[in-house]
Amino acid sequence: MDEKLYKYMDWPRIEAVVYGEEVSPKDVMGPRITKDGVLIQGFFPEAKSAKVIAGKKEYQMEMEDEAGYFAVLLPAKRIPKYSFLVQWKDYEKQWKDPYQYSGQLLPEEEKAFCAGVYYESYKKLGAHLMTVDGVEGTYFAVWAPNAQRVSVVGDFNNWDGRFLMMHRMPMSGIFELFVPDIKAGTLYKYEIKEKSGKLSLKADPYGFGAEKPKDCASVVTDLSGFSWNDGEWMEARKKYDDRKQPISIYETDITKWESGEELAEFMKETGYTHVEFKPVMEYLEESTGGYSTSSYYAPTSRFGTPEKFQKAVNLLHQAEVGVILDWTPAQFPRFEGGLEKFDGTPLYEIPDESASVHPMWGTMLYNYGSPMVRDFLIGNACFWAEVYHVDGFRMDDVDAMLYLDYGRNMGEWQPNLYGTNENFYAVEFLKHLNSIVKKRNPGVLLIAQEDGLWPELTDSVENDHLGFDYKWSGGWTRDFLEYLASEPENRKRSHDQLTLSTLYAYSEHYILTLGSRDVGTLDDFRKRIWGDENQKEAEIRAAYGYMTLHPGCKMSAPDKEMPKALKEYIRDLNTLYKEQPALWKKDDDYEGLEWIQLMKYEENVLTFLRKTENPSETLLAVCNFAADTYENYPVGVPYAGKYKEIFNSDLKKYGGNGVGNPRVKTAKSQEWDERPYSIKMKIPALGILVFSVTPQEETKKASGRKVSEKRVSEKCACIESTAEKKTRRTKK
């Protein structure tokens, strides 16, 4: 052994490398300048020989450990660019030494990550294509602070973790390494050696691409190549005020669509303002509906490439459709290559095993007390909003986040320090999340699915509340579907299930849902409601209609292959909703709805007004959930004037019987429903009617305009006649 070389050998550290226990391989391997030249060391398990190639020169390396540890002193004062040429028994391979390249994580970034306030950790953690010192490759970084060793593995090193050991950053426990010549499309995982010595293969928590779920490898992915042209939409989003806009959401599974073009065309045809995707992040099992998220930063390969998803969002924005994602920050699935005990310890999950498992789903619950976990999740929301231009998130299972006793019996949970059941870590996380997402991405919607009646969930963080924009109205959905399941003759006993929701409709900002979770497919919807085939179709139309007329934003999920008549009905219903300010302008104000009659439980009829501050925008709504058609049905109204039917769910083009009121109704001074005026109408069975209201003063103005126009016309005719007579006399 060369004596000069020998004195530079750090044998304990070399042994740690050989046994796969070195957390700082750059401190041992790679190049460094000494007084005797440039020292280069490398570990090539089971290799027979190795050379350093620097320019046109080759330098034979000396084997320092028979396991495959080599070293050489180059007669140079500066570190040259070099590569290794390594010979095994049956083959040889040449590659650039990854330990000659500097790390990319800045101290201030590492500090922000440790404090949970980086919000852009995805820009460094994960796999990033880049050029370092003129060399193209991929920079890998993963958080695994308790690991004994972390290696990046793939076909490029035969999935052997003895190669490409990553370097640990002491402040954060992030392991990083730039690997030359790794290109987009390369599969990889992290091999993690736990303190116990156990080896495990893990997918990249920050991976931008993911292999098919069974294998769960991550994929090196370039997200910079797509050319967006939704600039106008993104600029408008910054000023978007959802309280002054109609919101009608179509819920769907993106994997059901062949392309973004197909979906964008469907959205144009049906008139929805937003689409809500069931989870698009890569997930494990089909049976979970996408909610077993396995790769939070990767779109599911079931739809296609990340670029295909970018294109879909781009096309939807061009069609003036917002994009909302279902998102699962409450829990993650248990599988060998996932987040559970990522580095051999509870890293992402709650450390207490008795509290870490979701009692209903058997999944793992996030540890919101960890700043790094909070940053992972907040950064994930920012990533989808900023990189994929997503316009909102519907957060699943918020109850499981907020309540320590969620789904648990007495004795199965530990109260907080005040002896109550609130998870204060989750409360602060949600406040932090919602405030940061809104600050960085104004106009992005934040929606909660929460049935635990957490108070003022949609009030602002500034008022010390959680700061959601909306929450699903689970109570309205359950009551309404129970009502529809009963026979009309029995509905009088549960009439309040139609009206109870208006007592609390203004306590939060609600989204009413008849989504896939609520009713399933159209066939499922038909099975759970009363009636024969035609009656079921009428009830489905009435259900969507009543939801549209009720205060609150809307979400529905009719099948993409829905019947043509229903598709036309949905389109016209959405058009009505968007064009009539009374249906959305005062959703958060008691003055936006005025009951005319809510006690006709024997007849299963509701009548009410939807209003704005402008009386001319008032609408009269009539809802009949009886199986009977009513002729000459009296309805009390507050204004004298004209009432014109502008929407009817029973039109023949929708599959109905055509029962309606084609002529404009004039209110008569006949008191009804404790109103000074009334009109009489036909109400179709299981039908919804909407009338525009023109109060008498407006009618008089219109009549006055007509009289004035008539007089002007007569005067013009008289002048024209006189001029003709003069012309005739002149000709004579």
mmCIF file of N, CA and C in Angstrom, residues 558-669:
data_model
loop_
_atom_site.group_PDB
_atom_site.id
_atom_site.type_symbol
_atom_site.label_atom_id
_atom_site.label_comp_id
_atom_site.label_asym_id
_atom_site.label_seq_id
_atom_site.Cartn_x
_atom_site.Cartn_y
_atom_site.Cartn_z
ATOM 1 N N PRO A 558 -73.790 13.948 -11.734
ATOM 2 C CA PRO A 558 -74.464 13.041 -12.671
ATOM 3 C C PRO A 558 -73.446 12.387 -13.601
ATOM 4 N N ASP A 559 -73.742 11.172 -14.039
ATOM 5 C CA ASP A 559 -72.801 10.422 -14.873
ATOM 6 C C ASP A 559 -72.471 11.190 -16.151
ATOM 7 N N LYS A 560 -71.241 11.021 -16.621
ATOM 8 C CA LYS A 560 -70.870 11.658 -17.887
ATOM 9 C C LYS A 560 -71.710 11.129 -19.038
ATOM 10 N N GLU A 561 -72.204 9.894 -18.927
ATOM 11 C CA GLU A 561 -73.054 9.305 -19.967
ATOM 12 C C GLU A 561 -74.534 9.481 -19.635
ATOM 13 N N MET A 562 -74.874 10.534 -18.898
ATOM 14 C CA MET A 562 -76.266 10.752 -18.513
ATOM 15 C C MET A 562 -77.153 10.884 -19.747
ATOM 16 N N PRO A 563 -78.464 10.569 -19.634
ATOM 17 C CA PRO A 563 -79.375 10.711 -20.775
ATOM 18 C C PRO A 563 -79.354 12.133 -21.330
ATOM 19 N N LYS A 564 -79.592 12.248 -22.616
ATOM 20 C CA LYS A 564 -79.539 13.541 -23.290
ATOM 21 C C LYS A 564 -80.490 14.544 -22.655
ATOM 22 N N ALA A 565 -81.705 14.089 -22.303
ATOM 23 C CA ALA A 565 -82.701 14.994 -21.721
ATOM 24 C C ALA A 565 -82.222 15.537 -20.377
ATOM 25 N N LEU A 566 -81.604 14.689 -19.561
ATOM 26 C CA LEU A 566 -81.103 15.140 -18.264
ATOM 27 C C LEU A 566 -79.926 16.086 -18.451
ATOM 28 N N LYS A 567 -79.088 15.808 -19.423
ATOM 29 C CA LYS A 567 -77.947 16.679 -19.696
ATOM 30 C C LYS A 567 -78.422 18.070 -20.091
ATOM 31 N N GLU A 568 -79.467 18.136 -20.903
ATOM 32 C CA GLU A 568 -80.033 19.429 -21.298
ATOM 33 C C GLU A 568 -80.636 20.133 -20.085
ATOM 34 N N TYR A 569 -81.266 19.351 -19.215
ATOM 35 C CA TYR A 569 -81.855 19.914 -17.997
ATOM 36 C C TYR A 569 -80.765 20.513 -17.103
ATOM 37 N N ILE A 570 -79.679 19.768 -16.902
ATOM 38 C CA ILE A 570 -78.570 20.256 -16.079
ATOM 39 C C ILE A 570 -78.000 21.538 -16.673
ATOM 40 N N ARG A 571 -77.840 21.569 -17.987
ATOM 41 C CA ARG A 571 -77.315 22.770 -18.647
ATOM 42 C C ARG A 571 -78.217 23.968 -18.389
ATOM 43 N N ASP A 572 -79.525 23.792 -18.585
ATOM 44 C CA ASP A 572 -80.457 24.904 -18.409
ATOM 45 C C ASP A 572 -80.552 25.317 -16.947
ATOM 46 N N LEU A 573 -80.447 24.352 -16.046
ATOM 47 C CA LEU A 573 -80.485 24.661 -14.617
ATOM 48 C C LEU A 573 -79.262 25.485 -14.220
ATOM 49 N N ASN A 574 -78.089 25.100 -14.718
ATOM 50 C CA ASN A 574 -76.880 25.874 -14.437
ATOM 51 C C ASN A 574 -76.943 27.259 -15.064
ATOM 52 N N THR A 575 -77.533 27.354 -16.249
ATOM 53 C CA THR A 575 -77.701 28.659 -16.892
ATOM 54 C C THR A 575 -78.607 29.550 -16.054
ATOM 55 N N LEU A 576 -79.726 28.989 -15.587
ATOM 56 C CA LEU A 576 -80.629 29.735 -14.710
ATOM 57 C C LEU A 576 -79.877 30.220 -13.476
ATOM 58 N N TYR A 577 -79.144 29.331 -12.862
ATOM 59 C CA TYR A 577 -78.412 29.659 -11.635
ATOM 60 C C TYR A 577 -77.415 30.790 -11.869
ATOM 61 N N LYS A 578 -76.660 30.713 -12.949
ATOM 62 C CA LYS A 578 -75.628 31.717 -13.202
ATOM 63 C C LYS A 578 -76.219 33.064 -13.613
ATOM 64 N N GLU A 579 -77.349 33.035 -14.332
ATOM 65 C CA GLU A 579 -77.916 34.276 -14.871
ATOM 66 C C GLU A 579 -78.844 34.988 -13.904
ATOM 67 N N GLN A 580 -79.250 34.335 -12.832
ATOM 68 C CA GLN A 580 -80.184 34.941 -11.880
ATOM 69 C C GLN A 580 -79.456 35.247 -10.567
ATOM 70 N N PRO A 581 -79.090 36.498 -10.339
ATOM 71 C CA PRO A 581 -78.348 36.854 -9.118
ATOM 72 C C PRO A 581 -79.065 36.471 -7.828
ATOM 73 N N ALA A 582 -80.395 36.403 -7.870
ATOM 74 C CA ALA A 582 -81.146 36.057 -6.660
ATOM 75 C C ALA A 582 -80.799 34.661 -6.152
ATOM 76 N N LEU A 583 -80.267 33.805 -7.015
ATOM 77 C CA LEU A 583 -79.966 32.428 -6.617
ATOM 78 C C LEU A 583 -78.600 32.282 -5.957
ATOM 79 N N TRP A 584 -77.804 33.349 -5.922
ATOM 80 C CA TRP A 584 -76.484 33.221 -5.300
ATOM 81 C C TRP A 584 -75.974 34.488 -4.611
ATOM 82 N N LYS A 585 -76.534 35.629 -4.958
ATOM 83 C CA LYS A 585 -75.952 36.888 -4.486
ATOM 84 C C LYS A 585 -76.056 37.059 -2.976
ATOM 85 N N LYS A 586 -77.161 36.587 -2.383
ATOM 86 C CA LYS A 586 -77.362 36.731 -0.938
ATOM 87 C C LYS A 586 -77.446 35.362 -0.251
ATOM 88 N N ASP A 587 -76.603 34.450 -0.684
ATOM 89 C CA ASP A 587 -76.571 33.121 -0.061
ATOM 90 C C ASP A 587 -76.225 33.187 1.421
ATOM 91 N N ASP A 588 -75.475 34.210 1.819
ATOM 92 C CA ASP A 588 -75.018 34.315 3.205
ATOM 93 C C ASP A 588 -75.859 35.283 4.029
ATOM 94 N N ASP A 589 -77.020 35.653 3.513
ATOM 95 C CA ASP A 589 -77.844 36.684 4.143
ATOM 96 C C ASP A 589 -79.267 36.164 4.306
ATOM 97 N N TYR A 590 -79.817 36.329 5.504
ATOM 98 C CA TYR A 590 -81.201 35.900 5.744
ATOM 99 C C TYR A 590 -82.168 36.553 4.766
ATOM 100 N N GLU A 591 -81.838 37.750 4.297
ATOM 101 C CA GLU A 591 -82.737 38.466 3.401
ATOM 102 C C GLU A 591 -82.769 37.860 2.001
ATOM 103 N N GLY A 592 -81.880 36.911 1.739
ATOM 104 C CA GLY A 592 -81.835 36.307 0.414
ATOM 105 C C GLY A 592 -82.930 35.292 0.158
ATOM 106 N N LEU A 593 -83.584 34.810 1.236
ATOM 107 C CA LEU A 593 -84.686 33.855 1.095
ATOM 108 C C LEU A 593 -85.864 34.317 1.946
ATOM 109 N N GLU A 594 -87.046 34.302 1.362
ATOM 110 C CA GLU A 594 -88.270 34.661 2.085
ATOM 111 C C GLU A 594 -89.314 33.578 1.838
ATOM 112 N N TRP A 595 -89.702 32.909 2.919
ATOM 113 C CA TRP A 595 -90.711 31.861 2.778
ATOM 114 C C TRP A 595 -92.076 32.469 2.463
ATOM 115 N N ILE A 596 -92.741 31.906 1.471
ATOM 116 C CA ILE A 596 -94.149 32.209 1.222
ATOM 117 C C ILE A 596 -95.003 31.204 1.985
ATOM 118 N N GLN A 597 -94.705 29.926 1.791
ATOM 119 C CA GLN A 597 -95.452 28.878 2.482
ATOM 120 C C GLN A 597 -94.547 27.663 2.654
ATOM 121 N N LEU A 598 -94.271 27.324 3.902
ATOM 122 C CA LEU A 598 -93.449 26.147 4.170
ATOM 123 C C LEU A 598 -94.200 25.119 4.998
ATOM 124 N N MET A 599 -95.514 25.347 5.213
ATOM 125 C CA MET A 599 -96.288 24.461 6.078
ATOM 126 C C MET A 599 -97.304 23.614 5.319
ATOM 127 N N LYS A 600 -97.222 23.575 4.002
ATOM 128 C CA LYS A 600 -98.173 22.763 3.231
ATOM 129 C C LYS A 600 -97.699 21.312 3.187
ATOM 130 N N TYR A 601 -97.522 20.751 4.375
ATOM 131 C CA TYR A 601 -96.964 19.399 4.453
ATOM 132 C C TYR A 601 -97.913 18.342 3.914
ATOM 133 N N GLU A 602 -99.234 18.612 3.971
ATOM 134 C CA GLU A 602 -100.196 17.651 3.420
ATOM 135 C C GLU A 602 -100.062 17.565 1.904
ATOM 136 N N GLU A 603 -99.653 18.674 1.299
ATOM 137 C CA GLU A 603 -99.562 18.744 -0.167
ATOM 138 C C GLU A 603 -98.139 18.565 -0.676
ATOM 139 N N ASN A 604 -97.157 18.541 0.239
ATOM 140 C CA ASN A 604 -95.738 18.390 -0.131
ATOM 141 C C ASN A 604 -95.261 19.510 -1.044
ATOM 142 N N VAL A 605 -95.737 20.717 -0.767
ATOM 143 C CA VAL A 605 -95.404 21.869 -1.603
ATOM 144 C C VAL A 605 -94.685 22.921 -0.772
ATOM 145 N N LEU A 606 -93.642 23.507 -1.354
ATOM 146 C CA LEU A 606 -92.937 24.645 -0.766
ATOM 147 C C LEU A 606 -92.991 25.808 -1.741
ATOM 148 N N THR A 607 -93.198 27.014 -1.227
ATOM 149 C CA THR A 607 -93.110 28.217 -2.065
ATOM 150 C C THR A 607 -92.280 29.250 -1.316
ATOM 151 N N PHE A 608 -91.385 29.883 -2.025
ATOM 152 C CA PHE A 608 -90.532 30.890 -1.392
ATOM 153 C C PHE A 608 -89.978 31.833 -2.446
ATOM 154 N N LEU A 609 -89.432 32.950 -1.981
ATOM 155 C CA LEU A 609 -88.792 33.929 -2.846
ATOM 156 C C LEU A 609 -87.287 33.854 -2.651
ATOM 157 N N ARG A 610 -86.522 34.002 -3.723
ATOM 158 C CA ARG A 610 -85.090 34.273 -3.643
ATOM 159 C C ARG A 610 -84.904 35.709 -4.087
ATOM 160 N N LYS A 611 -84.129 36.481 -3.298
ATOM 161 C CA LYS A 611 -84.117 37.926 -3.491
ATOM 162 C C LYS A 611 -82.698 38.495 -3.467
ATOM 163 N N THR A 612 -82.580 39.677 -4.056
ATOM 164 C CA THR A 612 -81.406 40.530 -3.894
ATOM 165 C C THR A 612 -81.907 41.876 -3.380
ATOM 166 N N GLU A 613 -81.020 42.850 -3.332
ATOM 167 C CA GLU A 613 -81.442 44.191 -2.924
ATOM 168 C C GLU A 613 -82.293 44.871 -3.994
ATOM 169 N N ASN A 614 -82.321 44.283 -5.191
ATOM 170 C CA ASN A 614 -83.089 44.836 -6.311
ATOM 171 C C ASN A 614 -84.376 44.031 -6.487
ATOM 172 N N PRO A 615 -85.559 44.604 -6.201
ATOM 173 C CA PRO A 615 -86.817 43.848 -6.308
ATOM 174 C C PRO A 615 -87.059 43.246 -7.690
ATOM 175 N N SER A 616 -86.526 43.885 -8.727
ATOM 176 C CA SER A 616 -86.765 43.376 -10.082
ATOM 177 C C SER A 616 -86.021 42.067 -10.343
ATOM 178 N N GLU A 617 -85.074 41.694 -9.457
ATOM 179 C CA GLU A 617 -84.344 40.436 -9.604
ATOM 180 C C GLU A 617 -84.969 39.300 -8.790
ATOM 181 N N THR A 618 -86.082 39.578 -8.127
ATOM 182 C CA THR A 618 -86.735 38.581 -7.282
ATOM 183 C C THR A 618 -87.251 37.408 -8.109
ATOM 184 N N LEU A 619 -87.125 36.205 -7.544
ATOM 185 C CA LEU A 619 -87.661 34.995 -8.161
ATOM 186 C C LEU A 619 -88.643 34.330 -7.201
ATOM 187 N N LEU A 620 -89.707 33.791 -7.766
ATOM 188 C CA LEU A 620 -90.656 32.978 -7.012
ATOM 189 C C LEU A 620 -90.384 31.516 -7.332
ATOM 190 N N ALA A 621 -90.130 30.707 -6.299
ATOM 191 C CA ALA A 621 -89.853 29.284 -6.480
ATOM 192 C C ALA A 621 -91.006 28.462 -5.925
ATOM 193 N N VAL A 622 -91.407 27.453 -6.688
ATOM 194 C CA VAL A 622 -92.484 26.550 -6.283
ATOM 195 C C VAL A 622 -91.969 25.124 -6.445
ATOM 196 N N CYS A 623 -91.988 24.354 -5.353
ATOM 197 C CA CYS A 623 -91.452 22.993 -5.367
ATOM 198 C C CYS A 623 -92.540 22.023 -4.924
ATOM 199 N N ASN A 624 -92.830 21.053 -5.768
ATOM 200 C CA ASN A 624 -93.872 20.065 -5.472
ATOM 201 C C ASN A 624 -93.235 18.681 -5.387
ATOM 202 N N PHE A 625 -93.240 18.101 -4.193
ATOM 203 C CA PHE A 625 -92.697 16.759 -4.014
ATOM 204 C C PHE A 625 -93.803 15.731 -3.820
ATOM 205 N N ALA A 626 -94.996 16.084 -4.272
ATOM 206 C CA ALA A 626 -96.113 15.140 -4.283
ATOM 207 C C ALA A 626 -96.188 14.466 -5.645
ATOM 208 N N ALA A 627 -96.849 13.316 -5.690
ATOM 209 C CA ALA A 627 -97.010 12.598 -6.960
ATOM 210 C C ALA A 627 -98.209 13.116 -7.741
ATOM 211 N N ASP A 628 -98.848 14.165 -7.243
ATOM 212 C CA ASP A 628 -100.049 14.720 -7.866
ATOM 213 C C ASP A 628 -99.745 16.044 -8.539
ATOM 214 N N THR A 629 -100.407 16.266 -9.678
ATOM 215 C CA THR A 629 -100.370 17.563 -10.337
ATOM 216 C C THR A 629 -101.467 18.437 -9.735
ATOM 217 N N TYR A 630 -101.132 19.698 -9.477
ATOM 218 C CA TYR A 630 -102.114 20.622 -8.906
ATOM 219 C C TYR A 630 -102.573 21.613 -9.970
ATOM 220 N N GLU A 631 -103.888 21.702 -10.135
ATOM 221 C CA GLU A 631 -104.492 22.655 -11.070
ATOM 222 C C GLU A 631 -104.985 23.869 -10.283
ATOM 223 N N ASN A 632 -104.831 25.041 -10.873
ATOM 224 C CA ASN A 632 -105.377 26.257 -10.250
ATOM 225 C C ASN A 632 -104.908 26.412 -8.803
ATOM 226 N N TYR A 633 -103.661 26.129 -8.566
ATOM 227 C CA TYR A 633 -103.123 26.148 -7.205
ATOM 228 C C TYR A 633 -102.820 27.593 -6.807
ATOM 229 N N PRO A 634 -103.414 28.088 -5.696
ATOM 230 C CA PRO A 634 -103.182 29.479 -5.290
ATOM 231 C C PRO A 634 -101.864 29.626 -4.534
ATOM 232 N N VAL A 635 -101.134 30.660 -4.861
ATOM 233 C CA VAL A 635 -99.870 30.968 -4.197
ATOM 234 C C VAL A 635 -99.878 32.437 -3.810
ATOM 235 N N GLY A 636 -99.660 32.731 -2.545
ATOM 236 C CA GLY A 636 -99.574 34.111 -2.100
ATOM 237 C C GLY A 636 -98.279 34.755 -2.549
ATOM 238 N N VAL A 637 -98.370 36.033 -2.906
ATOM 239 C CA VAL A 637 -97.188 36.778 -3.354
ATOM 240 C C VAL A 637 -97.189 38.160 -2.710
ATOM 241 N N PRO A 638 -96.024 38.736 -2.491
ATOM 242 C CA PRO A 638 -95.951 40.018 -1.784
ATOM 243 C C PRO A 638 -96.160 41.240 -2.669
ATOM 244 N N TYR A 639 -96.028 41.055 -3.985
ATOM 245 C CA TYR A 639 -96.100 42.207 -4.874
ATOM 246 C C TYR A 639 -97.242 42.066 -5.863
ATOM 247 N N ALA A 640 -97.875 43.203 -6.147
ATOM 248 C CA ALA A 640 -98.723 43.260 -7.332
ATOM 249 C C ALA A 640 -97.798 43.351 -8.535
ATOM 250 N N GLY A 641 -98.174 42.725 -9.622
ATOM 251 C CA GLY A 641 -97.326 42.768 -10.800
ATOM 252 C C GLY A 641 -97.420 41.503 -11.619
ATOM 253 N N LYS A 642 -96.396 41.278 -12.440
ATOM 254 C CA LYS A 642 -96.377 40.161 -13.379
ATOM 255 C C LYS A 642 -95.444 39.045 -12.884
ATOM 256 N N TYR A 643 -95.896 37.803 -13.085
ATOM 257 C CA TYR A 643 -95.126 36.624 -12.700
ATOM 258 C C TYR A 643 -95.027 35.708 -13.911
ATOM 259 N N LYS A 644 -93.791 35.568 -14.405
ATOM 260 C CA LYS A 644 -93.573 34.811 -15.641
ATOM 261 C C LYS A 644 -92.765 33.546 -15.348
ATOM 262 N N GLU A 645 -93.295 32.405 -15.793
ATOM 263 C CA GLU A 645 -92.570 31.143 -15.614
ATOM 264 C C GLU A 645 -91.330 31.139 -16.505
ATOM 265 N N ILE A 646 -90.148 31.041 -15.870
ATOM 266 C CA ILE A 646 -88.895 31.054 -16.637
ATOM 267 C C ILE A 646 -88.164 29.719 -16.557
ATOM 268 N N PHE A 647 -88.643 28.831 -15.667
ATOM 269 C CA PHE A 647 -88.023 27.504 -15.590
ATOM 270 C C PHE A 647 -89.053 26.508 -15.104
ATOM 271 N N ASN A 648 -89.023 25.320 -15.744
ATOM 272 C CA ASN A 648 -89.998 24.281 -15.417
ATOM 273 C C ASN A 648 -89.317 22.926 -15.600
ATOM 274 N N SER A 649 -89.205 22.164 -14.531
ATOM 275 C CA SER A 649 -88.518 20.868 -14.611
ATOM 276 C C SER A 649 -89.337 19.819 -15.348
ATOM 277 N N ASP A 650 -90.619 20.124 -15.650
ATOM 278 C CA ASP A 650 -91.511 19.132 -16.267
ATOM 279 C C ASP A 650 -91.646 19.321 -17.776
ATOM 280 N N LEU A 651 -90.793 20.148 -18.367
ATOM 281 C CA LEU A 651 -90.878 20.328 -19.814
ATOM 282 C C LEU A 651 -90.629 19.001 -20.529
ATOM 283 N N LYS A 652 -91.276 18.858 -21.675
ATOM 284 C CA LYS A 652 -91.149 17.603 -22.420
ATOM 285 C C LYS A 652 -89.721 17.363 -22.890
ATOM 286 N N LYS A 653 -88.993 18.439 -23.180
ATOM 287 C CA LYS A 653 -87.610 18.248 -23.651
ATOM 288 C C LYS A 653 -86.713 17.667 -22.560
ATOM 289 N N TYR A 654 -87.153 17.784 -21.298
ATOM 290 C CA TYR A 654 -86.411 17.190 -20.191
ATOM 291 C C TYR A 654 -86.903 15.784 -19.859
ATOM 292 N N GLY A 655 -87.924 15.317 -20.579
ATOM 293 C CA GLY A 655 -88.512 14.017 -20.278
ATOM 294 C C GLY A 655 -89.764 14.099 -19.438
ATOM 295 N N GLY A 656 -90.281 15.326 -19.229
ATOM 296 C CA GLY A 656 -91.477 15.523 -18.417
ATOM 297 C C GLY A 656 -92.751 15.447 -19.232
ATOM 298 N N ASN A 657 -93.872 15.864 -18.591
ATOM 299 C CA ASN A 657 -95.194 15.791 -19.227
ATOM 300 C C ASN A 657 -95.650 17.115 -19.819
ATOM 301 N N GLY A 658 -94.878 18.161 -19.604
ATOM 302 C CA GLY A 658 -95.228 19.449 -20.198
ATOM 303 C C GLY A 658 -96.267 20.239 -19.435
ATOM 304 N N VAL A 659 -96.501 19.911 -18.160
ATOM 305 C CA VAL A 659 -97.446 20.678 -17.339
ATOM 306 C C VAL A 659 -96.764 21.971 -16.911
ATOM 307 N N GLY A 660 -97.405 23.105 -17.218
ATOM 308 C CA GLY A 660 -96.776 24.365 -16.869
ATOM 309 C C GLY A 660 -97.683 25.548 -17.061
ATOM 310 N N ASN A 661 -97.081 26.720 -17.115
ATOM 311 C CA ASN A 661 -97.819 27.984 -17.158
ATOM 312 C C ASN A 661 -97.218 28.877 -18.228
ATOM 313 N N PRO A 662 -97.605 28.664 -19.484
ATOM 314 C CA PRO A 662 -96.992 29.422 -20.573
ATOM 315 C C PRO A 662 -97.340 30.906 -20.563
ATOM 316 N N ARG A 663 -98.477 31.270 -19.968
ATOM 317 C CA ARG A 663 -98.893 32.675 -19.959
ATOM 318 C C ARG A 663 -98.397 33.377 -18.698
ATOM 319 N N VAL A 664 -98.097 34.648 -18.843
ATOM 320 C CA VAL A 664 -97.680 35.461 -17.704
ATOM 321 C C VAL A 664 -98.842 35.596 -16.731
ATOM 322 N N LYS A 665 -98.553 35.477 -15.446
ATOM 323 C CA LYS A 665 -99.569 35.602 -14.406
ATOM 324 C C LYS A 665 -99.571 37.025 -13.855
ATOM 325 N N THR A 666 -100.765 37.580 -13.676
ATOM 326 C CA THR A 666 -100.909 38.891 -13.050
ATOM 327 C C THR A 666 -101.470 38.701 -11.647
ATOM 328 N N ALA A 667 -100.750 39.219 -10.657
ATOM 329 C CA ALA A 667 -101.188 39.052 -9.274
ATOM 330 C C ALA A 667 -102.502 39.782 -9.034
ATOM 331 N N LYS A 668 -103.372 39.128 -8.287
ATOM 332 C CA LYS A 668 -104.666 39.720 -7.946
ATOM 333 C C LYS A 668 -104.673 40.122 -6.475
ATOM 334 N N SER A 669 -105.488 41.112 -6.153
ATOM 335 C CA SER A 669 -105.599 41.592 -4.774
ATOM 336 C C SER A 669 -106.459 40.645 -3.957
#
